[in-house]
Short mmCIF file of C-alpha atoms in Angstrom, two decimals:
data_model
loop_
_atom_site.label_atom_id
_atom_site.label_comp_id
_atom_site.label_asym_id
_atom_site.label_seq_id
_atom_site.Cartn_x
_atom_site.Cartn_y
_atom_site.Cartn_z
CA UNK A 1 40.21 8.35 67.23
CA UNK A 2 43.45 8.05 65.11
CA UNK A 3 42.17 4.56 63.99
CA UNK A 4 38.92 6.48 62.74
CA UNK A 5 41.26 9.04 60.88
CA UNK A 6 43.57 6.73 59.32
CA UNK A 7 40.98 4.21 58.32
CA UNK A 8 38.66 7.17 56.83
CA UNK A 9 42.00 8.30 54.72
CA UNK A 10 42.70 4.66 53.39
CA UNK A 11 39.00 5.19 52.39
CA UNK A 12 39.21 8.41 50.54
CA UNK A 13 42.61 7.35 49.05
CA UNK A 14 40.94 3.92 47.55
CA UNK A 15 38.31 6.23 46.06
CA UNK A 16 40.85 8.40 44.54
CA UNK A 17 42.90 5.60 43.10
CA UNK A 18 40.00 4.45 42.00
CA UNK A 19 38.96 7.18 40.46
CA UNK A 20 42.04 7.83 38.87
CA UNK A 21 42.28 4.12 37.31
CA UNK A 22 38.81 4.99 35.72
CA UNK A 23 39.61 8.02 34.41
CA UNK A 24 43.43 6.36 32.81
CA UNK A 25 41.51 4.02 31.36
CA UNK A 26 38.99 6.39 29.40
CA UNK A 27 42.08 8.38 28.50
CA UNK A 28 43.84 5.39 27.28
CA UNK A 29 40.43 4.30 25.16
CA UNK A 30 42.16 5.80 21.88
CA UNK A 31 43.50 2.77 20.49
CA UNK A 32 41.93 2.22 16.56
CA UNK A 33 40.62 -0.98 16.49
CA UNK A 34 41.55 -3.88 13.96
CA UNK A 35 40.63 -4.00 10.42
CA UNK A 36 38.50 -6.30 8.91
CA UNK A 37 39.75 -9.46 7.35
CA UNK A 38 39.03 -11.60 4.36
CA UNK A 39 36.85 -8.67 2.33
CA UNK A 40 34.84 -10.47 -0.40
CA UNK A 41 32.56 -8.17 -2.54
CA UNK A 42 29.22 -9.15 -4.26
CA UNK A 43 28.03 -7.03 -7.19
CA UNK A 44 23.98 -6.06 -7.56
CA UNK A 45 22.48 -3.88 -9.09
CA UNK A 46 24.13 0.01 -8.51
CA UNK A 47 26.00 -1.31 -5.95
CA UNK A 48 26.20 -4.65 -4.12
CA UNK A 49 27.57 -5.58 -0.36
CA UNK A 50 30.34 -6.44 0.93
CA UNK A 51 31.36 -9.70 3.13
CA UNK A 52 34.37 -9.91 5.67
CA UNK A 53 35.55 -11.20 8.75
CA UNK A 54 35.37 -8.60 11.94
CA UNK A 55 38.45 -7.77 14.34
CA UNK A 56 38.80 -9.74 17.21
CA UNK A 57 38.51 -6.24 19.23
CA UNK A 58 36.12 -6.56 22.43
CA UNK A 59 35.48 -3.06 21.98
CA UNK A 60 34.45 -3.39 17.80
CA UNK A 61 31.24 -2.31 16.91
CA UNK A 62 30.25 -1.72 12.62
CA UNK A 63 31.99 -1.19 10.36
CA UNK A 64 31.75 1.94 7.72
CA UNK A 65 32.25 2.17 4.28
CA UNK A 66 32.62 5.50 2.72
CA UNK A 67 32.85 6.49 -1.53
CA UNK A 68 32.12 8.53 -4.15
CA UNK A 69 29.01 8.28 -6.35
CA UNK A 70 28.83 10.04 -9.81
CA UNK A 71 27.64 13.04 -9.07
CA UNK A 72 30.72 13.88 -7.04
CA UNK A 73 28.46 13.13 -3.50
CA UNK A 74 30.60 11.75 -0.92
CA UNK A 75 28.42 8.71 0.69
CA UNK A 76 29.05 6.68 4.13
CA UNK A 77 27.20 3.23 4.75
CA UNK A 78 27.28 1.53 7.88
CA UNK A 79 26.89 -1.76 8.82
CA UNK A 80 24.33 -3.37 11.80
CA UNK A 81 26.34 -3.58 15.14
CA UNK A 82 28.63 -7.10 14.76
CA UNK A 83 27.33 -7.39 11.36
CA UNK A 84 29.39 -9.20 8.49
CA UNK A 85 27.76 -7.70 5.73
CA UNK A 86 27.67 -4.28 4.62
CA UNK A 87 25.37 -3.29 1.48
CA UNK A 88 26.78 -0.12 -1.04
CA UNK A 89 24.25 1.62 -3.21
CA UNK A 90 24.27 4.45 -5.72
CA UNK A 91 26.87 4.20 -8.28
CA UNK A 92 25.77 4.69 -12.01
CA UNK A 93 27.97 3.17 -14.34
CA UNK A 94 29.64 -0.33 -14.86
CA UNK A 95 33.05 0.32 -13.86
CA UNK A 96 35.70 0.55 -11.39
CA UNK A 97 34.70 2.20 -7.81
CA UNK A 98 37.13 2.99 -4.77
CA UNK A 99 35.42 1.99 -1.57
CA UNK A 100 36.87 2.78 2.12
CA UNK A 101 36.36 0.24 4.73
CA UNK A 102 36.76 1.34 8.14
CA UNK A 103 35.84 -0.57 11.44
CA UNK A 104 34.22 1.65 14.40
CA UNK A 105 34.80 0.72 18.26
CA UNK A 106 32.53 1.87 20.99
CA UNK A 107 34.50 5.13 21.65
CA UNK A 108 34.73 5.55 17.50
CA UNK A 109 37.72 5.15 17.55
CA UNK A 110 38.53 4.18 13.53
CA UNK A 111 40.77 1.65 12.22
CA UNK A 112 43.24 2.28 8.82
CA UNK A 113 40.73 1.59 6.11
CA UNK A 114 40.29 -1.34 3.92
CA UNK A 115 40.47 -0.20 0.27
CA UNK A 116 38.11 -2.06 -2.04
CA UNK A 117 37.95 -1.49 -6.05
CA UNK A 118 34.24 -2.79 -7.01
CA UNK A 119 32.68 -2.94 -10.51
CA UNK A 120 28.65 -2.89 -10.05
CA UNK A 121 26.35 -4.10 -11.91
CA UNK A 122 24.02 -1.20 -14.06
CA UNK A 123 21.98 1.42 -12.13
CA UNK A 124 19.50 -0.10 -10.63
CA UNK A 125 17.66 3.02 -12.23
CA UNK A 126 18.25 1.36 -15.56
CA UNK A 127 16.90 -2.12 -14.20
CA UNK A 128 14.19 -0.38 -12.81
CA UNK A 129 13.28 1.63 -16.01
CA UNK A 130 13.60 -1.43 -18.07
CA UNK A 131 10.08 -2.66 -16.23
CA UNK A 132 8.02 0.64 -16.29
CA UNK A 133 5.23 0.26 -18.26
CA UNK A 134 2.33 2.71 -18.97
CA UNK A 135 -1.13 1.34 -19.92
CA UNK A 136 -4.44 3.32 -20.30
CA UNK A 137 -6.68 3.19 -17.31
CA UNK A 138 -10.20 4.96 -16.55
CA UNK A 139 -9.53 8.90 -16.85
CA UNK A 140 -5.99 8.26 -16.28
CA UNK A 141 -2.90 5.81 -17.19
CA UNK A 142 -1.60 3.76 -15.27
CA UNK A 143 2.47 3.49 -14.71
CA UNK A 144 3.53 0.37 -13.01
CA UNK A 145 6.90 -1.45 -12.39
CA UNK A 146 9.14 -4.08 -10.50
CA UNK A 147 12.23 -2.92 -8.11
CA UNK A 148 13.80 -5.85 -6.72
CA UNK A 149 16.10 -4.02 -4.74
CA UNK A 150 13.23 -1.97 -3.23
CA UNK A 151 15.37 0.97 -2.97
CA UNK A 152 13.96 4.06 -3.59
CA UNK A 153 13.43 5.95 -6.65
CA UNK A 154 11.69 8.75 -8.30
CA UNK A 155 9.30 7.42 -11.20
CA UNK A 156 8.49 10.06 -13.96
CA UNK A 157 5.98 10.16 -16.09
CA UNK A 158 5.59 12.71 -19.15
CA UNK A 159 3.08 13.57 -20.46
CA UNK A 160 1.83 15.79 -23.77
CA UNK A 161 -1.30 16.47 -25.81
CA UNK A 162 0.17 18.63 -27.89
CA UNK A 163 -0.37 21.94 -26.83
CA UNK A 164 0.70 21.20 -22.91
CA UNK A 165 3.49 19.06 -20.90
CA UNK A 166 2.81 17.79 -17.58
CA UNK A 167 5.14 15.46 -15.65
CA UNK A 168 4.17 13.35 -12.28
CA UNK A 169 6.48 12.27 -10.22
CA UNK A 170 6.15 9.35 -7.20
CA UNK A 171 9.22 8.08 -5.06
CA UNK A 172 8.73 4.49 -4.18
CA UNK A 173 10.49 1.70 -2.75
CA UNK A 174 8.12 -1.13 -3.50
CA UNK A 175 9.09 -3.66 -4.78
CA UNK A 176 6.03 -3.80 -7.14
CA UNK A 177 5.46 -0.30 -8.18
CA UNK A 178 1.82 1.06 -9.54
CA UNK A 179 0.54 5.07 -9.54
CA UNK A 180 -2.08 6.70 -11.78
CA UNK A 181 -1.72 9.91 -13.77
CA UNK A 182 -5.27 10.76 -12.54
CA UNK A 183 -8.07 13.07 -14.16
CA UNK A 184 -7.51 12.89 -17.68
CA UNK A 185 -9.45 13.28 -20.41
CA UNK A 186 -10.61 10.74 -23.62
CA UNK A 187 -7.62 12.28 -26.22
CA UNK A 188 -4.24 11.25 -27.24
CA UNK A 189 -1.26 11.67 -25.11
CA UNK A 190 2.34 11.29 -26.00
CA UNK A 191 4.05 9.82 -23.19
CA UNK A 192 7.25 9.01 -21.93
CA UNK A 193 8.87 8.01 -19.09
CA UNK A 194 12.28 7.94 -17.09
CA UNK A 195 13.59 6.77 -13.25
CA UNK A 196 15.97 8.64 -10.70
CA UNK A 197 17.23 8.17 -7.53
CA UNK A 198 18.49 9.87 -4.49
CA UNK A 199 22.10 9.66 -5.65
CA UNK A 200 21.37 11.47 -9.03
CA UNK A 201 21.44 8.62 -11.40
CA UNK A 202 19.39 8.97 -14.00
CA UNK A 203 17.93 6.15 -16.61
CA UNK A 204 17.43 6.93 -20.20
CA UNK A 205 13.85 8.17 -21.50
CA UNK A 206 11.37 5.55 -22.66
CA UNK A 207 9.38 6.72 -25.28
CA UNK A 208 5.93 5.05 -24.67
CA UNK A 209 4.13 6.40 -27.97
CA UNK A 210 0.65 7.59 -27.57
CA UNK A 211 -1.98 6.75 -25.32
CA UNK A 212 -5.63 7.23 -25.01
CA UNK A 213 -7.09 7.13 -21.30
CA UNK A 214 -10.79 5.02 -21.73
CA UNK A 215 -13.61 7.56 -20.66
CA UNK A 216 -15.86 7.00 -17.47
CA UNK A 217 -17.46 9.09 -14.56
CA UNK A 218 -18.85 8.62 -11.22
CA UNK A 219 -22.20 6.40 -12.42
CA UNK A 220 -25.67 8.37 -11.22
CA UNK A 221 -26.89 6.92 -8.03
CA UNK A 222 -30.59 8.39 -7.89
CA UNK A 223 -32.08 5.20 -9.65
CA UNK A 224 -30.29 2.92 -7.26
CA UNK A 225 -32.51 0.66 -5.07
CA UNK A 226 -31.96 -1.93 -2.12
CA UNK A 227 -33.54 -5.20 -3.42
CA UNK A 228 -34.81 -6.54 -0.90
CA UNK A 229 -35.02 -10.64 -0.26
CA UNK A 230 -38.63 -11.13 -1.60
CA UNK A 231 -37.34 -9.56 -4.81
CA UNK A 232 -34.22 -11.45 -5.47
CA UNK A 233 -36.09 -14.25 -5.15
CA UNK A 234 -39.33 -13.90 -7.29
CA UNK A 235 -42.02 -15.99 -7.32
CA UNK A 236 -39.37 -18.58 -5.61
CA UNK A 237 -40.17 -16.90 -2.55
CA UNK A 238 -42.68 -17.94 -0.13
CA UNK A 239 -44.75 -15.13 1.21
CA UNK A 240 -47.08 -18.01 3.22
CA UNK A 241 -44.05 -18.72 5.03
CA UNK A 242 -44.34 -16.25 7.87
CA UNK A 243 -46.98 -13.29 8.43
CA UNK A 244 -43.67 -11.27 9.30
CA UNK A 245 -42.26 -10.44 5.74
CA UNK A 246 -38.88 -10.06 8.09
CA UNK A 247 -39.37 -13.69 8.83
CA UNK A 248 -40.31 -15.06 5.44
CA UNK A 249 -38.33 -17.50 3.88
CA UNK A 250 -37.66 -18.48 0.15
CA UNK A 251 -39.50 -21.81 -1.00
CA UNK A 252 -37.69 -24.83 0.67
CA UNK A 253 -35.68 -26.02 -2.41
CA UNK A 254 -34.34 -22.80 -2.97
CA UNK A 255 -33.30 -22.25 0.90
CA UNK A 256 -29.96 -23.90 0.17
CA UNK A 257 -29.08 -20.31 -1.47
CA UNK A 258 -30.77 -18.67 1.37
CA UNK A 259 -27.22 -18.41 3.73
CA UNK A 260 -25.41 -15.44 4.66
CA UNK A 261 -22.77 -16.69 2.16
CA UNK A 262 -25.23 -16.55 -0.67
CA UNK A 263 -28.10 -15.40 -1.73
CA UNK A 264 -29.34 -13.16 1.28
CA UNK A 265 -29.34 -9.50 2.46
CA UNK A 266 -27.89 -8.97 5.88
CA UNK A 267 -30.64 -6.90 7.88
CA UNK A 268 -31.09 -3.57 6.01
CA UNK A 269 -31.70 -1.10 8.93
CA UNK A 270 -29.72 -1.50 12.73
CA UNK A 271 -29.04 1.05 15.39
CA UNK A 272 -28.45 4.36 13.58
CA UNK A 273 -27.88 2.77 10.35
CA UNK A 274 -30.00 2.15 7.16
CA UNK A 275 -28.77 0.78 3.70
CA UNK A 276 -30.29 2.92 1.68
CA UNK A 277 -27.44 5.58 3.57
CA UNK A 278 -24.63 3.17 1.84
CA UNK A 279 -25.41 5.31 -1.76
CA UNK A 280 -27.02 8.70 -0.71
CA UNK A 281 -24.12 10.68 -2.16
CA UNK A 282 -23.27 11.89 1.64
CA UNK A 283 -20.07 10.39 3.60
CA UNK A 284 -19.63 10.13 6.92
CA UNK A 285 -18.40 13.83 8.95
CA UNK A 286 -17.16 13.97 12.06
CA UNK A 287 -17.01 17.70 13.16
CA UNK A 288 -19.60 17.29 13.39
CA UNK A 289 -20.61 13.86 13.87
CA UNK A 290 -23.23 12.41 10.59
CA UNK A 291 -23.35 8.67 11.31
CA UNK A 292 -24.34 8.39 7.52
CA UNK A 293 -23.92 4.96 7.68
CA UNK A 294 -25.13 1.19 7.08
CA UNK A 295 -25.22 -0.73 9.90
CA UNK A 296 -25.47 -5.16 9.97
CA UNK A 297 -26.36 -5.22 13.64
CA UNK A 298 -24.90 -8.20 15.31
CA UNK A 299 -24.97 -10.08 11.78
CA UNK A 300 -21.31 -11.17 11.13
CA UNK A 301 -19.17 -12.22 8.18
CA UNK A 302 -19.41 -12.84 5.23
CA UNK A 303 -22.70 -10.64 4.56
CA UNK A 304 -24.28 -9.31 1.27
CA UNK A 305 -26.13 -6.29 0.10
CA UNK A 306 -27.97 -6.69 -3.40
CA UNK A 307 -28.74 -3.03 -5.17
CA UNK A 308 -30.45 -2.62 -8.35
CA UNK A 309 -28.93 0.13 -10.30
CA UNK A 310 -32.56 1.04 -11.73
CA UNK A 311 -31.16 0.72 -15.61
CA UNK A 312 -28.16 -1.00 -17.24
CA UNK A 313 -24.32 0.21 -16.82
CA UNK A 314 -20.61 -1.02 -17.31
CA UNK A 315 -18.41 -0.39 -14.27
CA UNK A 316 -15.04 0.37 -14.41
CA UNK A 317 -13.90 1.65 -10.68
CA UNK A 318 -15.58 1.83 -7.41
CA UNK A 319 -14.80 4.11 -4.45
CA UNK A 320 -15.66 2.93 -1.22
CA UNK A 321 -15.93 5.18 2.27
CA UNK A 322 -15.44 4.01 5.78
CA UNK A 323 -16.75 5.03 9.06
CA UNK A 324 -14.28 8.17 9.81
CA UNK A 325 -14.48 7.61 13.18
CA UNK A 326 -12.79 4.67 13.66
CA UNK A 327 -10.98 4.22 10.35
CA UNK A 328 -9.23 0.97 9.78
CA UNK A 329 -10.25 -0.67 12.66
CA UNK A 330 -13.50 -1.25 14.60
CA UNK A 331 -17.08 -2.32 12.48
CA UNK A 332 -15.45 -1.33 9.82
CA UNK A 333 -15.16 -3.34 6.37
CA UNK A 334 -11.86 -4.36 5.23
CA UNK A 335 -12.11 -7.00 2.69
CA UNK A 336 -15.21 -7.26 -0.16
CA UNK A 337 -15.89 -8.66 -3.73
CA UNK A 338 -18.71 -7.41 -5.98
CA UNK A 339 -20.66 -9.34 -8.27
CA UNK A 340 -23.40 -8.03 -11.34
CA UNK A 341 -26.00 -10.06 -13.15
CA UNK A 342 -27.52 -8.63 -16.51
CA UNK A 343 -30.94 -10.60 -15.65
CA UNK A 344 -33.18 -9.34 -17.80
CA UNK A 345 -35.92 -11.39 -16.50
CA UNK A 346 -36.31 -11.22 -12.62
CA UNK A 347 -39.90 -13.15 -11.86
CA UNK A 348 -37.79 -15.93 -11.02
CA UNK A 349 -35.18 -14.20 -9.06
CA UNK A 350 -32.27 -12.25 -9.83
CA UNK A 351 -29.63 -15.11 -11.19
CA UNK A 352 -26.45 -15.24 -12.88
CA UNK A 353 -24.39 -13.51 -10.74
CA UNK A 354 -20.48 -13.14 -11.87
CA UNK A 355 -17.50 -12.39 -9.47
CA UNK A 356 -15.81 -9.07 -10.81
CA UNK A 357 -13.02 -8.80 -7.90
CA UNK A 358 -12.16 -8.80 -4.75
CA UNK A 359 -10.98 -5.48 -2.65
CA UNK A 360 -9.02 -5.46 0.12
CA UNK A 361 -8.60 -1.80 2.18
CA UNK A 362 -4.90 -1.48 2.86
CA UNK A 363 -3.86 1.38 5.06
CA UNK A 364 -0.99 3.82 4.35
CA UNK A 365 2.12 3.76 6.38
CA UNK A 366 2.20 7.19 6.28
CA UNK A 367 -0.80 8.33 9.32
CA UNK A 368 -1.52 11.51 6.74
CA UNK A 369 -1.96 9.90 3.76
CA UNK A 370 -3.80 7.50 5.54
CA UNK A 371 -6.28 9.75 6.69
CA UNK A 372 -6.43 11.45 3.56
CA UNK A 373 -7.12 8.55 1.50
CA UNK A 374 -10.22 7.52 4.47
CA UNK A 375 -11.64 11.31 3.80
CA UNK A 376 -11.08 10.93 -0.12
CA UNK A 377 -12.57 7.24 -0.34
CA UNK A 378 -10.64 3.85 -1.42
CA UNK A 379 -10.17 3.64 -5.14
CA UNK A 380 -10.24 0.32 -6.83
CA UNK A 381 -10.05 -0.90 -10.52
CA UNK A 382 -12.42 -3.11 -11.09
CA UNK A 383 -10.12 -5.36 -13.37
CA UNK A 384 -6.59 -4.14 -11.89
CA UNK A 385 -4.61 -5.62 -14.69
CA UNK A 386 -6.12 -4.96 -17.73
CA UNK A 387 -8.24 -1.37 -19.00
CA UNK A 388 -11.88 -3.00 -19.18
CA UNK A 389 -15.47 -2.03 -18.29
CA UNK A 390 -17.61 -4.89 -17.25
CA UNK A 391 -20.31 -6.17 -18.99
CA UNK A 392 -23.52 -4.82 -19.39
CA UNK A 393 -25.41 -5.27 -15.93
CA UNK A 394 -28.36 -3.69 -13.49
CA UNK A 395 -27.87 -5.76 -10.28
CA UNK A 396 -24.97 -5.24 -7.92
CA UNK A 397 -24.24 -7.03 -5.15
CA UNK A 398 -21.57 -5.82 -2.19
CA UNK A 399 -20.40 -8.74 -0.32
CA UNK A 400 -18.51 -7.91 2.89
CA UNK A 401 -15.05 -11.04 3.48
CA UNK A 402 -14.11 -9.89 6.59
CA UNK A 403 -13.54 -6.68 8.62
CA UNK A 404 -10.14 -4.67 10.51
CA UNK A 405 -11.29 -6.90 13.78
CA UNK A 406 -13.74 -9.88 14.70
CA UNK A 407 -16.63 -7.78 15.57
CA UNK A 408 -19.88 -9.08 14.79
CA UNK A 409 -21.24 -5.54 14.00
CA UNK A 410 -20.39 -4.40 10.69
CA UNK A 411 -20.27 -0.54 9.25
CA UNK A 412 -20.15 1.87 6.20
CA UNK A 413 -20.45 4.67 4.62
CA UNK A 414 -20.66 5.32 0.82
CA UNK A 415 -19.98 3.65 -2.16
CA UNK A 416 -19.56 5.18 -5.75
CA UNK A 417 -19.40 3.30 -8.93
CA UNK A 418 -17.46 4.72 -12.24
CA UNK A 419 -18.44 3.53 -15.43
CA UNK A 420 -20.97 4.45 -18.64
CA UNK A 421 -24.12 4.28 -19.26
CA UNK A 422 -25.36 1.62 -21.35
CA UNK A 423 -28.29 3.14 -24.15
CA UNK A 424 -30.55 0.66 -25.69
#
């Protein structure tokens, strides 16, 4: 029994000394760790980073760097855990800066800092600024611009007519920058433009004289009409060829054209959907549910769709709709080009077909301005980098690249074309 006892006290006082070690230890965990070492700075633009050699410390883990901007903000930065590099942003002049450098152990405990005088290089507001260029779009201008530090910034654009000033504003860190000033109307503007950022720096104003936005509107759809194969071919087609016109073929020299890649409709009706649903002015609900769509069936990619406006027009943006309920993914389209042809003579087929662009659906990082821009419909310029309509044409054809998966089954919903009527 008293070997019991005493072994069960050697037990409890191990624990206890044990114990007690631990908790010495933690208590003794105060100790600042080293500083960094050989501290070489690299200007950029605003700010720059910082290289160095870390403490031998087991315990080290970043390293901070704390300053001043111009505005009088105080600012900390901190490094990756074990990093070497530490990047500084947000100063606004070219000159002399006092930076802090501290290194941080697991316990934060904080080492004497490493003082650093920097000169930057110019705001990157001002770099920034120096690329911002505003162009006339369709019922809007068009503001875009390179940031090659891809940090972000508020882009202002100014706007006056001469009896009102408006300003937009977007914050961006793209490195290739691009908004519209949206809904305008076919009169001079007097615009001008400046950048800021987070930290308060401010660029000069750009003075970006006057501007006219080109005039268009959502082209009427009522004349629109599916052209169907036997059509687009003319009397190249070859109505002997099969007493199903679904079957029929085009005459056998012309049935090189005749591939999904070409010259050929996918099928115009499957499961719920018809194609004549793809311009009916009514996008697809889902509370509740419309399935107002067009539907390939088990067709694949690439596919086609060939429309004949029903007189002649010049396009300058197209809005497309997807399936709502399963947005960016699914049967739905994500990649397509159009093409127009001005035939003025179709007995022989609809020819001379000419690539305007391709489209490619990119979705939002953002999940609500994703789904906003889904319920609003994708917006595309038909020429993206210069203001022009296309040229006079009555045939459209939608050509589908590739979809958000490898389904076979392709979807839709609406598609709206902006642009003028053309009078004779």
């Amino acid at each position: 029994m008293k070997k019991i006892y005493y072994s069960l006290m050697l037990l409890l006082g191990g624990m206890f000394m044990i114990n007690t070690s631990c908790s010495d230890d933690d208590e003794k965990d105060t100790m600042a760790p080293g500083q960094i070492s050989n501290v070489r700075f690299v200007p950029n633009y605003g700010g720059g980073y910082f290289l160095y050699d870390i403490p031998e410390d087991p315990d080290f883990l970043y390293v901070r760097a704390d300053y001043t901007v111009d505005s009088g903000e105080k600012v900390s930065k901190t490094s990756s855990t074990y990093n070497d590099t530490l990047f500084v942003e947000g100063f606004g002049q070219v000159k002399e800066y006092e930076v802090k450098l501290y290194s941080v152990d697991r316990n934060e405990n904080v080492s004497a800092p490493v003082v650093q005088v920097i000169t930057p290089l110019e705001a990157n507001t001002n770099t920034v600024a120096a690329t911002l260029t505003v162009r006339p779009g369709f019922s809007a201008l068009i503001a875009e611009w390179t940031n090659e530090l891809q940090q972000t910034v508020d882009v202002y654009v100014r706007l006056s007519d001469g009896e009102t000033v408006a300003e937009k504003v977007l914050s961006s860190n793209s490195k290739d920058g691009f908004f519209l000033v949206e809904n305008l109307q076919n009169k001079d503007y007097t615009v001008s433009t400046y950048v800021k950022d987070q930290y308060g720096n401010i660029s000069s104003v750009q003075d970006c004289g006057i501007l006219r936005p080109l005039e268009d509107a959502p082209l009427n759809k009522s004349l629109w009409a599916f052209l169907p194969n036997q059509q687009l071919y003319g009397n190249r087609w070859n109505y002997d060829s099969d007493p199903n016109p679904d079957n029929q073929q085009p005459y056998d020299e012309y049935m090189g054209a005749f591939t999904k890649d070409s010259l050929r409709n996918a099928p115009s009706a499957a499961y719920e959907g018809r194609i004549e649903k793809f311009w009916d002015n009514i996008t697809y609900q889902l509370n509740p549910e419309n399935y107002n769509i067009f539907n390939t069936g088990e067709w694949g990619y690439p596919y086609s769709y060939f429309i004949d406006m029903g007189r002649t027009v010049k396009g300058s943006r197209v809005r497309y709709w997807q399936r709502l309920s399963d947005k960016y993914g699914n049967e739905n389209v994500q990649t397509f080009q159009l093409y127009i042809s001005d035939d003025d003579d179709p007995t022989d087929g609809v020819t001379d077909w000419e690539l305007v662009g391709t489209y490619k659906i990119v979705k939002p990082a953002d999940s609500y301005e994703a789904d906003q821009e889904a319920i609003a419909g994708h917006e595309f310029i038909l020429y993206p980098k210069e203001t022009k309509y296309t040229k006079p044409f009555r045939y459209l054809r939608f050509k589908a690249l590739n979809g958000f998966t490898e389904r076979m089954v392709s979807v839709g919903s609406e598609i709206t074309l902006y642009g003028l009527e053309v009078n004779d």
